[in-house]
Amino acid sequence: MSDIPQRMRGVYLPGDSTAVVRDVEVPEPGPGELLVRVGASGICGSDIGYIYRGYKGHRGEEGAAYRGVVAGHEPAGTVVAAGPQTRRFGAGDRVLAYHIVGCGVCHNCRGGWMISCTGATRAAYGWQRDGGHADYILVDERTAIALPDELSFVDGALIACGFGTAYEGLHRLGVTGADDVVVVGLGPVGLAAAMIARGMGARRVIGIEPSAVRRGWADGLDLFDATAHPDDATEAVAQATSGVGAQAVIDCSGSRAGRSTAIESAAEWGRVSLVGEGGTLETEVSDALLHKQLTLYASWVTSVQGMERITADLVRWGLRPEAVVSDRFDLDRADDAYRLAAGESRGKVVLIPGYRAHD
């Protein structure tokens, strides 16, 4: 590791709506670990809701979910050193990281669902172990996923959470070319859902979003056949689907109002996927659900295998997640990046070590 610096920058979230850059040691990889030079690290909505504004915990866990580590759970970069007992990746390999390191032996981990690990050692990058908002990150090799040359580090960072989440939600719906798809909530995950729905062959994609800024950004991405404010959702969906409604609907808003819109937008025998964190679900049952014969799905991110599949599928479809990124910042401007992401950003906000605005 002679050509690797001893010190690096790391971004921390004090929980008071600020982001702080600190000078820290570059870690050394232990058994089964990779040292990755970060090429890009995304800012996720859960970082904003559970860490940036104030520390929150998850149900069933004691204390705050964030343990004062380097933030960021959406990293991609290049392996620069491999610890002992690594078997697949080595220096020079391009990787992204599935953002949970599970125990590896519980039922969920053995199926690739480290997000749902029930073991005591479960740790998420940027939450309980150092994450990707740094110049370097230690990645457990079990969580590393090969990043094809056709995809950039920014593409990889987006796959590492948001695109994986959207992919799983749509995969469970079984989207095909026979489906019209409604996406509720056009934040980064909603934009990911639209792009993936296109890749899956959806007949039409309709986006619902209250923010005029986000609707404007979405309209420029060539992903939607139509976008509308929630107040106009019923008319917009009816017009796009000849009054039938959408066969497949995915809610990415995480809000009670958004979920109600999703259910209302579904056709008879439709399928609705819930992937947005937080909030509540409140609905009339008979007319809204039973009489329409709806099927509801709820999914939490995806599996390691699912993240590998979406990576390969994006290459096969010729799609680039980077298209939904509206703003890029160097690590030194992490506070500006988080303020924008927590405010009214147009699309995805990403940290890129060494990024210059004219790059």
mmCIF file of C-alpha atoms in Angstrom:
data_model
loop_
_atom_site.group_PDB
_atom_site.id
_atom_site.type_symbol
_atom_site.label_atom_id
_atom_site.label_comp_id
_atom_site.label_asym_id
_atom_site.label_seq_id
_atom_site.Cartn_x
_atom_site.Cartn_y
_atom_site.Cartn_z
ATOM 1 C CA MET A 1 0.000 0.000 0.000
ATOM 2 C CA SER A 2 3.007 2.264 -0.488
ATOM 3 C CA ASP A 3 1.287 4.372 -3.149
ATOM 4 C CA ILE A 4 -1.856 4.834 -1.054
ATOM 5 C CA PRO A 5 -1.948 7.923 1.193
ATOM 6 C CA GLN A 6 -2.138 7.592 4.954
ATOM 7 C CA ARG A 7 -4.835 10.230 5.390
ATOM 8 C CA MET A 8 -8.107 10.950 3.608
ATOM 9 C CA ARG A 9 -11.289 12.982 3.828
ATOM 10 C CA GLY A 10 -14.433 11.529 5.389
ATOM 11 C CA VAL A 11 -17.888 13.094 5.643
ATOM 12 C CA TYR A 12 -19.830 12.856 8.907
ATOM 13 C CA LEU A 13 -23.413 13.828 9.732
ATOM 14 C CA PRO A 14 -23.795 15.384 13.215
ATOM 15 C CA GLY A 15 -27.596 15.211 12.997
ATOM 16 C CA ASP A 16 -28.137 18.985 12.976
ATOM 17 C CA SER A 17 -28.721 19.465 9.237
ATOM 18 C CA THR A 18 -25.023 19.868 8.458
ATOM 19 C CA ALA A 19 -22.332 17.702 6.893
ATOM 20 C CA VAL A 20 -18.776 17.879 8.243
ATOM 21 C CA VAL A 21 -15.581 16.855 6.440
ATOM 22 C CA ARG A 22 -12.874 15.412 8.693
ATOM 23 C CA ASP A 23 -9.312 14.272 8.140
ATOM 24 C CA VAL A 24 -9.061 10.563 9.003
ATOM 25 C CA GLU A 25 -6.734 7.624 8.477
ATOM 26 C CA VAL A 26 -6.975 5.513 5.341
ATOM 27 C CA PRO A 27 -7.953 2.051 6.632
ATOM 28 C CA GLU A 28 -6.118 -1.158 5.806
ATOM 29 C CA PRO A 29 -8.079 -4.133 4.498
ATOM 30 C CA GLY A 30 -8.432 -7.062 6.866
ATOM 31 C CA PRO A 31 -9.411 -10.648 6.051
ATOM 32 C CA GLY A 32 -12.041 -10.736 3.319
ATOM 33 C CA GLU A 33 -11.947 -6.971 2.795
ATOM 34 C CA LEU A 34 -11.169 -4.703 -0.144
ATOM 35 C CA LEU A 35 -9.829 -1.172 -0.002
ATOM 36 C CA VAL A 36 -11.701 0.772 -2.681
ATOM 37 C CA ARG A 37 -10.805 4.211 -3.992
ATOM 38 C CA VAL A 38 -14.211 5.874 -4.203
ATOM 39 C CA GLY A 39 -15.237 7.070 -7.650
ATOM 40 C CA ALA A 40 -18.717 8.235 -6.651
ATOM 41 C CA SER A 41 -21.026 8.080 -3.635
ATOM 42 C CA GLY A 42 -24.707 8.915 -3.780
ATOM 43 C CA ILE A 43 -26.806 10.782 -1.216
ATOM 44 C CA CYS A 44 -29.904 8.740 -0.351
ATOM 45 C CA GLY A 45 -33.239 9.969 0.939
ATOM 46 C CA SER A 46 -32.896 7.714 3.973
ATOM 47 C CA ASP A 47 -29.652 9.542 4.836
ATOM 48 C CA ILE A 48 -31.680 12.747 4.938
ATOM 49 C CA GLY A 49 -34.623 11.366 6.893
ATOM 50 C CA TYR A 50 -32.811 9.186 9.417
ATOM 51 C CA ILE A 51 -29.427 10.883 9.901
ATOM 52 C CA TYR A 52 -28.942 14.372 8.442
ATOM 53 C CA ARG A 53 -31.809 16.209 10.116
ATOM 54 C CA GLY A 54 -31.700 14.217 13.346
ATOM 55 C CA TYR A 55 -30.860 10.686 14.393
ATOM 56 C CA LYS A 56 -33.655 8.142 14.249
ATOM 57 C CA GLY A 57 -33.852 4.459 15.004
ATOM 58 C CA HIS A 58 -35.577 1.553 13.283
ATOM 59 C CA ARG A 59 -38.406 -0.320 14.926
ATOM 60 C CA GLY A 60 -37.092 -3.163 17.056
ATOM 61 C CA GLU A 61 -33.624 -1.640 17.457
ATOM 62 C CA GLU A 62 -32.298 0.297 20.426
ATOM 63 C CA GLY A 63 -30.845 3.759 19.874
ATOM 64 C CA ALA A 64 -30.131 5.639 16.682
ATOM 65 C CA ALA A 65 -29.429 3.683 13.511
ATOM 66 C CA TYR A 66 -26.435 5.926 12.732
ATOM 67 C CA ARG A 67 -23.343 5.237 14.842
ATOM 68 C CA GLY A 68 -21.230 8.286 14.043
ATOM 69 C CA VAL A 69 -19.315 6.696 11.171
ATOM 70 C CA VAL A 70 -18.308 8.050 7.749
ATOM 71 C CA ALA A 71 -21.637 8.532 5.976
ATOM 72 C CA GLY A 72 -22.852 7.220 2.627
ATOM 73 C CA HIS A 73 -24.175 3.802 1.624
ATOM 74 C CA GLU A 74 -24.064 4.135 -2.162
ATOM 75 C CA PRO A 75 -20.376 3.734 -3.122
ATOM 76 C CA ALA A 76 -18.643 2.649 -6.310
ATOM 77 C CA GLY A 77 -14.954 2.756 -7.190
ATOM 78 C CA THR A 78 -11.746 0.871 -7.907
ATOM 79 C CA VAL A 79 -10.137 -1.766 -5.722
ATOM 80 C CA VAL A 80 -6.619 -0.636 -4.765
ATOM 81 C CA ALA A 81 -5.755 -3.334 -2.225
ATOM 82 C CA ALA A 82 -7.168 -6.680 -1.147
ATOM 83 C CA GLY A 83 -6.836 -8.219 2.292
ATOM 84 C CA PRO A 84 -6.066 -11.869 3.021
ATOM 85 C CA GLN A 85 -8.728 -14.479 2.238
ATOM 86 C CA THR A 86 -10.246 -12.441 -0.602
ATOM 87 C CA ARG A 87 -11.094 -14.704 -3.509
ATOM 88 C CA ARG A 88 -12.833 -12.812 -6.307
ATOM 89 C CA PHE A 89 -11.658 -9.220 -6.573
ATOM 90 C CA GLY A 90 -8.217 -7.631 -6.628
ATOM 91 C CA ALA A 91 -6.426 -4.365 -7.349
ATOM 92 C CA GLY A 92 -7.755 -2.648 -10.465
ATOM 93 C CA ASP A 93 -11.226 -4.180 -10.382
ATOM 94 C CA ARG A 94 -14.190 -1.809 -10.627
ATOM 95 C CA VAL A 95 -16.929 -2.499 -8.092
ATOM 96 C CA LEU A 96 -20.017 -1.149 -6.405
ATOM 97 C CA ALA A 97 -21.083 -2.237 -2.940
ATOM 98 C CA TYR A 98 -24.336 -3.759 -1.753
ATOM 99 C CA HIS A 99 -24.850 -1.580 1.252
ATOM 100 C CA ILE A 100 -25.429 -4.114 4.037
ATOM 101 C CA VAL A 101 -22.830 -6.494 5.474
ATOM 102 C CA GLY A 102 -24.878 -9.322 6.943
ATOM 103 C CA CYS A 103 -23.887 -12.148 9.238
ATOM 104 C CA GLY A 104 -23.759 -14.471 6.239
ATOM 105 C CA VAL A 105 -25.348 -17.462 7.961
ATOM 106 C CA CYS A 106 -28.959 -16.521 8.804
ATOM 107 C CA HIS A 107 -31.787 -17.604 6.479
ATOM 108 C CA ASN A 108 -32.021 -14.206 4.771
ATOM 109 C CA CYS A 109 -28.280 -13.785 4.246
ATOM 110 C CA ARG A 110 -27.993 -17.274 2.758
ATOM 111 C CA GLY A 111 -30.568 -16.190 0.190
ATOM 112 C CA GLY A 112 -28.692 -12.975 -0.619
ATOM 113 C CA TRP A 113 -31.037 -10.751 1.420
ATOM 114 C CA MET A 114 -28.466 -9.120 3.676
ATOM 115 C CA ILE A 115 -30.811 -6.130 3.996
ATOM 116 C CA SER A 116 -33.021 -8.414 6.127
ATOM 117 C CA CYS A 117 -30.174 -10.058 8.076
ATOM 118 C CA THR A 118 -31.323 -11.221 11.507
ATOM 119 C CA GLY A 119 -27.824 -11.735 12.899
ATOM 120 C CA ALA A 120 -26.260 -9.599 15.601
ATOM 121 C CA THR A 121 -23.386 -8.499 13.355
ATOM 122 C CA ARG A 122 -25.511 -6.848 10.650
ATOM 123 C CA ALA A 123 -23.926 -3.492 9.696
ATOM 124 C CA ALA A 124 -24.763 -1.014 6.958
ATOM 125 C CA TYR A 125 -22.200 1.169 5.227
ATOM 126 C CA GLY A 126 -22.653 4.757 6.352
ATOM 127 C CA TRP A 127 -24.806 3.725 9.309
ATOM 128 C CA GLN A 128 -22.931 1.261 11.532
ATOM 129 C CA ARG A 129 -19.654 1.007 9.599
ATOM 130 C CA ASP A 130 -17.734 3.586 7.585
ATOM 131 C CA GLY A 131 -19.375 4.398 4.286
ATOM 132 C CA GLY A 132 -18.602 5.837 0.888
ATOM 133 C CA HIS A 133 -18.507 9.603 1.510
ATOM 134 C CA ALA A 134 -14.713 9.435 1.611
ATOM 135 C CA ASP A 135 -11.704 9.076 -0.633
ATOM 136 C CA TYR A 136 -11.436 5.384 0.306
ATOM 137 C CA ILE A 137 -13.764 2.784 1.794
ATOM 138 C CA LEU A 138 -13.293 -0.707 3.207
ATOM 139 C CA VAL A 139 -15.700 -3.050 1.432
ATOM 140 C CA ASP A 140 -16.456 -6.576 2.568
ATOM 141 C CA GLU A 141 -15.801 -8.707 -0.510
ATOM 142 C CA ARG A 142 -19.117 -10.524 -0.015
ATOM 143 C CA THR A 143 -20.916 -7.259 -0.751
ATOM 144 C CA ALA A 144 -18.828 -6.242 -3.770
ATOM 145 C CA ILE A 145 -20.501 -6.403 -7.179
ATOM 146 C CA ALA A 146 -18.563 -6.155 -10.419
ATOM 147 C CA LEU A 147 -19.106 -2.857 -12.251
ATOM 148 C CA PRO A 148 -19.005 -3.394 -16.036
ATOM 149 C CA ASP A 149 -16.847 -1.108 -18.151
ATOM 150 C CA GLU A 150 -19.983 0.141 -19.914
ATOM 151 C CA LEU A 151 -21.127 1.816 -16.676
ATOM 152 C CA SER A 152 -19.525 4.763 -14.872
ATOM 153 C CA PHE A 153 -18.792 5.032 -11.162
ATOM 154 C CA VAL A 154 -21.803 7.328 -10.879
ATOM 155 C CA ASP A 155 -23.921 4.623 -12.544
ATOM 156 C CA GLY A 156 -22.591 2.149 -9.995
ATOM 157 C CA ALA A 157 -23.319 4.415 -7.043
ATOM 158 C CA LEU A 158 -26.940 4.779 -8.155
ATOM 159 C CA ILE A 159 -27.338 1.027 -8.595
ATOM 160 C CA ALA A 160 -26.009 0.497 -5.052
ATOM 161 C CA CYS A 161 -29.324 1.550 -3.526
ATOM 162 C CA GLY A 162 -31.916 3.535 -5.477
ATOM 163 C CA PHE A 163 -31.892 1.563 -8.722
ATOM 164 C CA GLY A 164 -31.745 -1.697 -6.783
ATOM 165 C CA THR A 165 -34.790 -0.594 -4.794
ATOM 166 C CA ALA A 166 -36.781 0.395 -7.878
ATOM 167 C CA TYR A 167 -35.757 -2.756 -9.736
ATOM 168 C CA GLU A 168 -36.972 -5.051 -6.983
ATOM 169 C CA GLY A 169 -40.283 -3.213 -6.703
ATOM 170 C CA LEU A 170 -40.916 -3.543 -10.446
ATOM 171 C CA HIS A 171 -39.561 -7.091 -10.621
ATOM 172 C CA ARG A 172 -42.181 -8.201 -8.117
ATOM 173 C CA LEU A 173 -44.860 -6.598 -10.282
ATOM 174 C CA GLY A 174 -43.629 -8.624 -13.255
ATOM 175 C CA VAL A 175 -43.682 -5.610 -15.588
ATOM 176 C CA THR A 176 -43.880 -6.468 -19.292
ATOM 177 C CA GLY A 177 -44.693 -4.769 -22.573
ATOM 178 C CA ALA A 178 -48.396 -5.327 -21.880
ATOM 179 C CA ASP A 179 -48.312 -2.961 -18.913
ATOM 180 C CA ASP A 180 -48.862 0.727 -18.431
ATOM 181 C CA VAL A 181 -46.811 1.814 -15.393
ATOM 182 C CA VAL A 182 -47.561 4.682 -13.025
ATOM 183 C CA VAL A 183 -44.703 5.983 -10.878
ATOM 184 C CA VAL A 184 -45.755 8.042 -7.849
ATOM 185 C CA GLY A 185 -43.015 10.289 -6.456
ATOM 186 C CA LEU A 186 -40.346 11.472 -8.889
ATOM 187 C CA GLY A 187 -37.375 11.708 -6.579
ATOM 188 C CA PRO A 188 -34.279 9.658 -7.454
ATOM 189 C CA VAL A 189 -35.970 6.290 -6.810
ATOM 190 C CA GLY A 190 -38.995 7.286 -8.877
ATOM 191 C CA LEU A 191 -36.761 8.346 -11.763
ATOM 192 C CA ALA A 192 -34.954 5.016 -11.445
ATOM 193 C CA ALA A 193 -38.289 3.210 -11.593
ATOM 194 C CA ALA A 194 -39.233 4.992 -14.799
ATOM 195 C CA MET A 195 -35.927 4.110 -16.462
ATOM 196 C CA ILE A 196 -36.140 0.477 -15.398
ATOM 197 C CA ALA A 197 -39.784 0.220 -16.477
ATOM 198 C CA ARG A 198 -38.654 1.405 -19.918
ATOM 199 C CA GLY A 199 -35.974 -1.273 -19.920
ATOM 200 C CA MET A 200 -38.539 -3.920 -18.988
ATOM 201 C CA GLY A 201 -40.592 -2.845 -21.994
ATOM 202 C CA ALA A 202 -43.474 -1.000 -20.338
ATOM 203 C CA ARG A 203 -46.025 0.248 -22.857
ATOM 204 C CA ARG A 204 -46.463 3.648 -21.231
ATOM 205 C CA VAL A 205 -44.935 5.305 -18.145
ATOM 206 C CA ILE A 206 -46.827 8.055 -16.281
ATOM 207 C CA GLY A 207 -45.222 10.029 -13.459
ATOM 208 C CA ILE A 208 -47.026 11.703 -10.555
ATOM 209 C CA GLU A 209 -45.172 14.361 -8.516
ATOM 210 C CA PRO A 210 -46.254 17.466 -6.541
ATOM 211 C CA SER A 211 -43.012 19.412 -7.103
ATOM 212 C CA ALA A 212 -42.976 21.462 -10.303
ATOM 213 C CA VAL A 213 -39.155 21.478 -10.142
ATOM 214 C CA ARG A 214 -38.970 17.695 -10.116
ATOM 215 C CA ARG A 215 -41.644 17.321 -12.775
ATOM 216 C CA GLY A 216 -39.671 19.692 -14.973
ATOM 217 C CA TRP A 217 -36.484 17.679 -14.512
ATOM 218 C CA ALA A 218 -38.331 14.417 -15.158
ATOM 219 C CA ASP A 219 -39.909 15.770 -18.347
ATOM 220 C CA GLY A 220 -36.446 16.419 -19.770
ATOM 221 C CA LEU A 221 -35.231 12.840 -19.316
ATOM 222 C CA ASP A 222 -37.297 11.199 -22.072
ATOM 223 C CA LEU A 223 -38.545 8.550 -19.645
ATOM 224 C CA PHE A 224 -42.207 9.502 -19.227
ATOM 225 C CA ASP A 225 -45.128 9.625 -21.619
ATOM 226 C CA ALA A 226 -46.757 12.101 -19.240
ATOM 227 C CA THR A 227 -46.247 13.644 -15.816
ATOM 228 C CA ALA A 228 -48.828 15.302 -13.597
ATOM 229 C CA HIS A 229 -49.449 16.913 -10.226
ATOM 230 C CA PRO A 230 -51.273 14.585 -7.781
ATOM 231 C CA ASP A 231 -54.361 16.810 -8.038
ATOM 232 C CA ASP A 232 -54.496 15.943 -11.733
ATOM 233 C CA ALA A 233 -53.422 12.299 -11.399
ATOM 234 C CA THR A 234 -56.842 10.719 -11.988
ATOM 235 C CA GLU A 235 -57.369 12.613 -15.232
ATOM 236 C CA ALA A 236 -53.779 12.102 -16.439
ATOM 237 C CA VAL A 237 -53.821 8.344 -15.820
ATOM 238 C CA ALA A 238 -57.270 7.977 -17.369
ATOM 239 C CA GLN A 239 -56.201 9.891 -20.465
ATOM 240 C CA ALA A 240 -53.013 7.872 -20.889
ATOM 241 C CA THR A 241 -54.714 4.507 -20.348
ATOM 242 C CA SER A 242 -58.047 5.086 -22.131
ATOM 243 C CA GLY A 243 -59.811 5.166 -18.783
ATOM 244 C CA VAL A 244 -58.636 1.706 -17.723
ATOM 245 C CA GLY A 245 -55.954 2.623 -15.195
ATOM 246 C CA ALA A 246 -52.440 1.221 -14.933
ATOM 247 C CA GLN A 247 -51.742 -2.486 -14.657
ATOM 248 C CA ALA A 248 -48.592 -1.785 -12.629
ATOM 249 C CA VAL A 249 -48.075 1.045 -10.130
ATOM 250 C CA ILE A 250 -45.076 1.767 -7.926
ATOM 251 C CA ASP A 251 -45.150 4.254 -5.054
ATOM 252 C CA CYS A 252 -41.783 5.863 -4.355
ATOM 253 C CA SER A 253 -43.140 8.789 -2.356
ATOM 254 C CA GLY A 254 -43.202 7.258 1.113
ATOM 255 C CA SER A 255 -46.273 9.359 1.895
ATOM 256 C CA ARG A 256 -49.867 8.507 2.774
ATOM 257 C CA ALA A 257 -51.159 10.763 0.008
ATOM 258 C CA GLY A 258 -48.812 9.210 -2.544
ATOM 259 C CA ARG A 259 -49.844 5.682 -1.631
ATOM 260 C CA SER A 260 -53.504 6.634 -1.949
ATOM 261 C CA THR A 261 -52.785 8.033 -5.408
ATOM 262 C CA ALA A 262 -50.993 4.819 -6.334
ATOM 263 C CA ILE A 263 -53.956 2.672 -5.344
ATOM 264 C CA GLU A 264 -56.405 4.970 -7.141
ATOM 265 C CA SER A 265 -54.293 4.828 -10.315
ATOM 266 C CA ALA A 266 -54.355 1.035 -10.557
ATOM 267 C CA ALA A 267 -56.619 -0.780 -13.006
ATOM 268 C CA GLU A 268 -58.808 -3.728 -12.046
ATOM 269 C CA TRP A 269 -56.606 -6.734 -11.320
ATOM 270 C CA GLY A 270 -53.690 -4.293 -11.087
ATOM 271 C CA ARG A 271 -50.542 -4.665 -9.015
ATOM 272 C CA VAL A 272 -49.194 -1.993 -6.680
ATOM 273 C CA SER A 273 -45.658 -1.958 -5.273
ATOM 274 C CA LEU A 274 -44.698 0.072 -2.202
ATOM 275 C CA VAL A 275 -41.000 0.947 -1.910
ATOM 276 C CA GLY A 276 -40.986 4.422 -0.309
ATOM 277 C CA GLU A 277 -39.782 4.524 3.311
ATOM 278 C CA GLY A 278 -41.784 6.065 6.145
ATOM 279 C CA GLY A 279 -45.302 7.420 6.425
ATOM 280 C CA THR A 280 -48.510 5.432 6.698
ATOM 281 C CA LEU A 281 -50.951 3.605 4.444
ATOM 282 C CA GLU A 282 -54.610 4.553 4.743
ATOM 283 C CA THR A 283 -57.224 3.370 2.271
ATOM 284 C CA GLU A 284 -60.846 2.448 1.888
ATOM 285 C CA VAL A 285 -60.862 -1.309 1.421
ATOM 286 C CA SER A 286 -63.924 -2.487 -0.476
ATOM 287 C CA ASP A 287 -64.030 -0.220 -3.543
ATOM 288 C CA ALA A 288 -60.322 0.655 -3.601
ATOM 289 C CA LEU A 289 -58.877 -2.826 -3.048
ATOM 290 C CA LEU A 290 -61.332 -5.740 -2.926
ATOM 291 C CA HIS A 291 -63.641 -4.794 -5.767
ATOM 292 C CA LYS A 292 -60.685 -3.927 -8.003
ATOM 293 C CA GLN A 293 -58.997 -7.242 -7.129
ATOM 294 C CA LEU A 294 -55.694 -5.477 -6.446
ATOM 295 C CA THR A 295 -52.473 -7.105 -5.323
ATOM 296 C CA LEU A 296 -50.182 -5.086 -3.035
ATOM 297 C CA TYR A 297 -46.451 -5.727 -2.728
ATOM 298 C CA ALA A 298 -43.977 -4.229 -0.273
ATOM 299 C CA SER A 299 -40.240 -4.570 -0.816
ATOM 300 C CA TRP A 300 -37.159 -3.316 0.972
ATOM 301 C CA VAL A 301 -34.257 -2.661 -1.411
ATOM 302 C CA THR A 302 -33.194 -5.908 -3.155
ATOM 303 C CA SER A 303 -30.896 -8.887 -2.712
ATOM 304 C CA VAL A 304 -27.229 -9.144 -3.661
ATOM 305 C CA GLN A 305 -28.273 -11.269 -6.626
ATOM 306 C CA GLY A 306 -30.941 -8.726 -7.557
ATOM 307 C CA MET A 307 -28.345 -5.966 -7.588
ATOM 308 C CA GLU A 308 -26.140 -8.080 -9.834
ATOM 309 C CA ARG A 309 -29.099 -8.654 -12.179
ATOM 310 C CA ILE A 310 -29.998 -4.989 -12.483
ATOM 311 C CA THR A 311 -26.361 -4.141 -13.202
ATOM 312 C CA ALA A 312 -26.305 -6.640 -16.069
ATOM 313 C CA ASP A 313 -29.760 -5.628 -17.304
ATOM 314 C CA LEU A 314 -28.831 -1.939 -17.537
ATOM 315 C CA VAL A 315 -25.926 -2.844 -19.799
ATOM 316 C CA ARG A 316 -28.169 -5.080 -21.898
ATOM 317 C CA TRP A 317 -30.799 -2.366 -22.194
ATOM 318 C CA GLY A 318 -28.219 0.311 -22.983
ATOM 319 C CA LEU A 319 -29.443 2.504 -20.106
ATOM 320 C CA ARG A 320 -27.338 4.778 -17.906
ATOM 321 C CA PRO A 321 -28.530 5.639 -14.373
ATOM 322 C CA GLU A 322 -26.233 8.682 -14.443
ATOM 323 C CA ALA A 323 -28.856 10.441 -16.576
ATOM 324 C CA VAL A 324 -31.006 11.120 -13.483
ATOM 325 C CA VAL A 325 -28.171 12.945 -11.670
ATOM 326 C CA SER A 326 -28.795 16.679 -11.542
ATOM 327 C CA ASP A 327 -25.909 17.775 -9.287
ATOM 328 C CA ARG A 328 -22.344 16.652 -8.538
ATOM 329 C CA PHE A 329 -20.082 17.851 -5.726
ATOM 330 C CA ASP A 330 -16.582 17.186 -4.446
ATOM 331 C CA LEU A 331 -16.297 15.845 -0.883
ATOM 332 C CA ASP A 332 -15.169 19.274 0.313
ATOM 333 C CA ARG A 333 -18.625 20.577 -0.609
ATOM 334 C CA ALA A 334 -20.548 17.852 1.167
ATOM 335 C CA ASP A 335 -22.476 20.378 3.237
ATOM 336 C CA ASP A 336 -23.694 22.133 0.079
ATOM 337 C CA ALA A 337 -24.580 18.775 -1.447
ATOM 338 C CA TYR A 338 -26.642 17.694 1.551
ATOM 339 C CA ARG A 339 -28.413 21.042 1.801
ATOM 340 C CA LEU A 340 -29.474 20.693 -1.820
ATOM 341 C CA ALA A 341 -30.498 17.038 -1.463
ATOM 342 C CA ALA A 342 -32.522 17.883 1.660
ATOM 343 C CA GLY A 343 -34.159 20.831 -0.093
ATOM 344 C CA GLU A 344 -35.646 20.914 -3.562
ATOM 345 C CA SER A 345 -33.093 19.166 -5.731
ATOM 346 C CA ARG A 346 -34.207 18.402 -9.259
ATOM 347 C CA GLY A 347 -32.777 14.890 -9.428
ATOM 348 C CA LYS A 348 -30.094 12.793 -7.775
ATOM 349 C CA VAL A 349 -27.205 14.445 -5.897
ATOM 350 C CA VAL A 350 -23.839 12.661 -5.923
ATOM 351 C CA LEU A 351 -20.462 13.188 -4.222
ATOM 352 C CA ILE A 352 -17.418 12.601 -6.453
ATOM 353 C CA PRO A 353 -13.968 12.837 -4.841
ATOM 354 C CA GLY A 354 -11.897 15.333 -6.835
ATOM 355 C CA TYR A 355 -14.873 16.582 -8.845
ATOM 356 C CA ARG A 356 -14.565 20.035 -10.361
ATOM 357 C CA ALA A 357 -17.603 21.863 -11.702
ATOM 358 C CA HIS A 358 -16.132 22.194 -15.192
ATOM 359 C CA ASP A 359 -15.311 18.477 -15.451
#
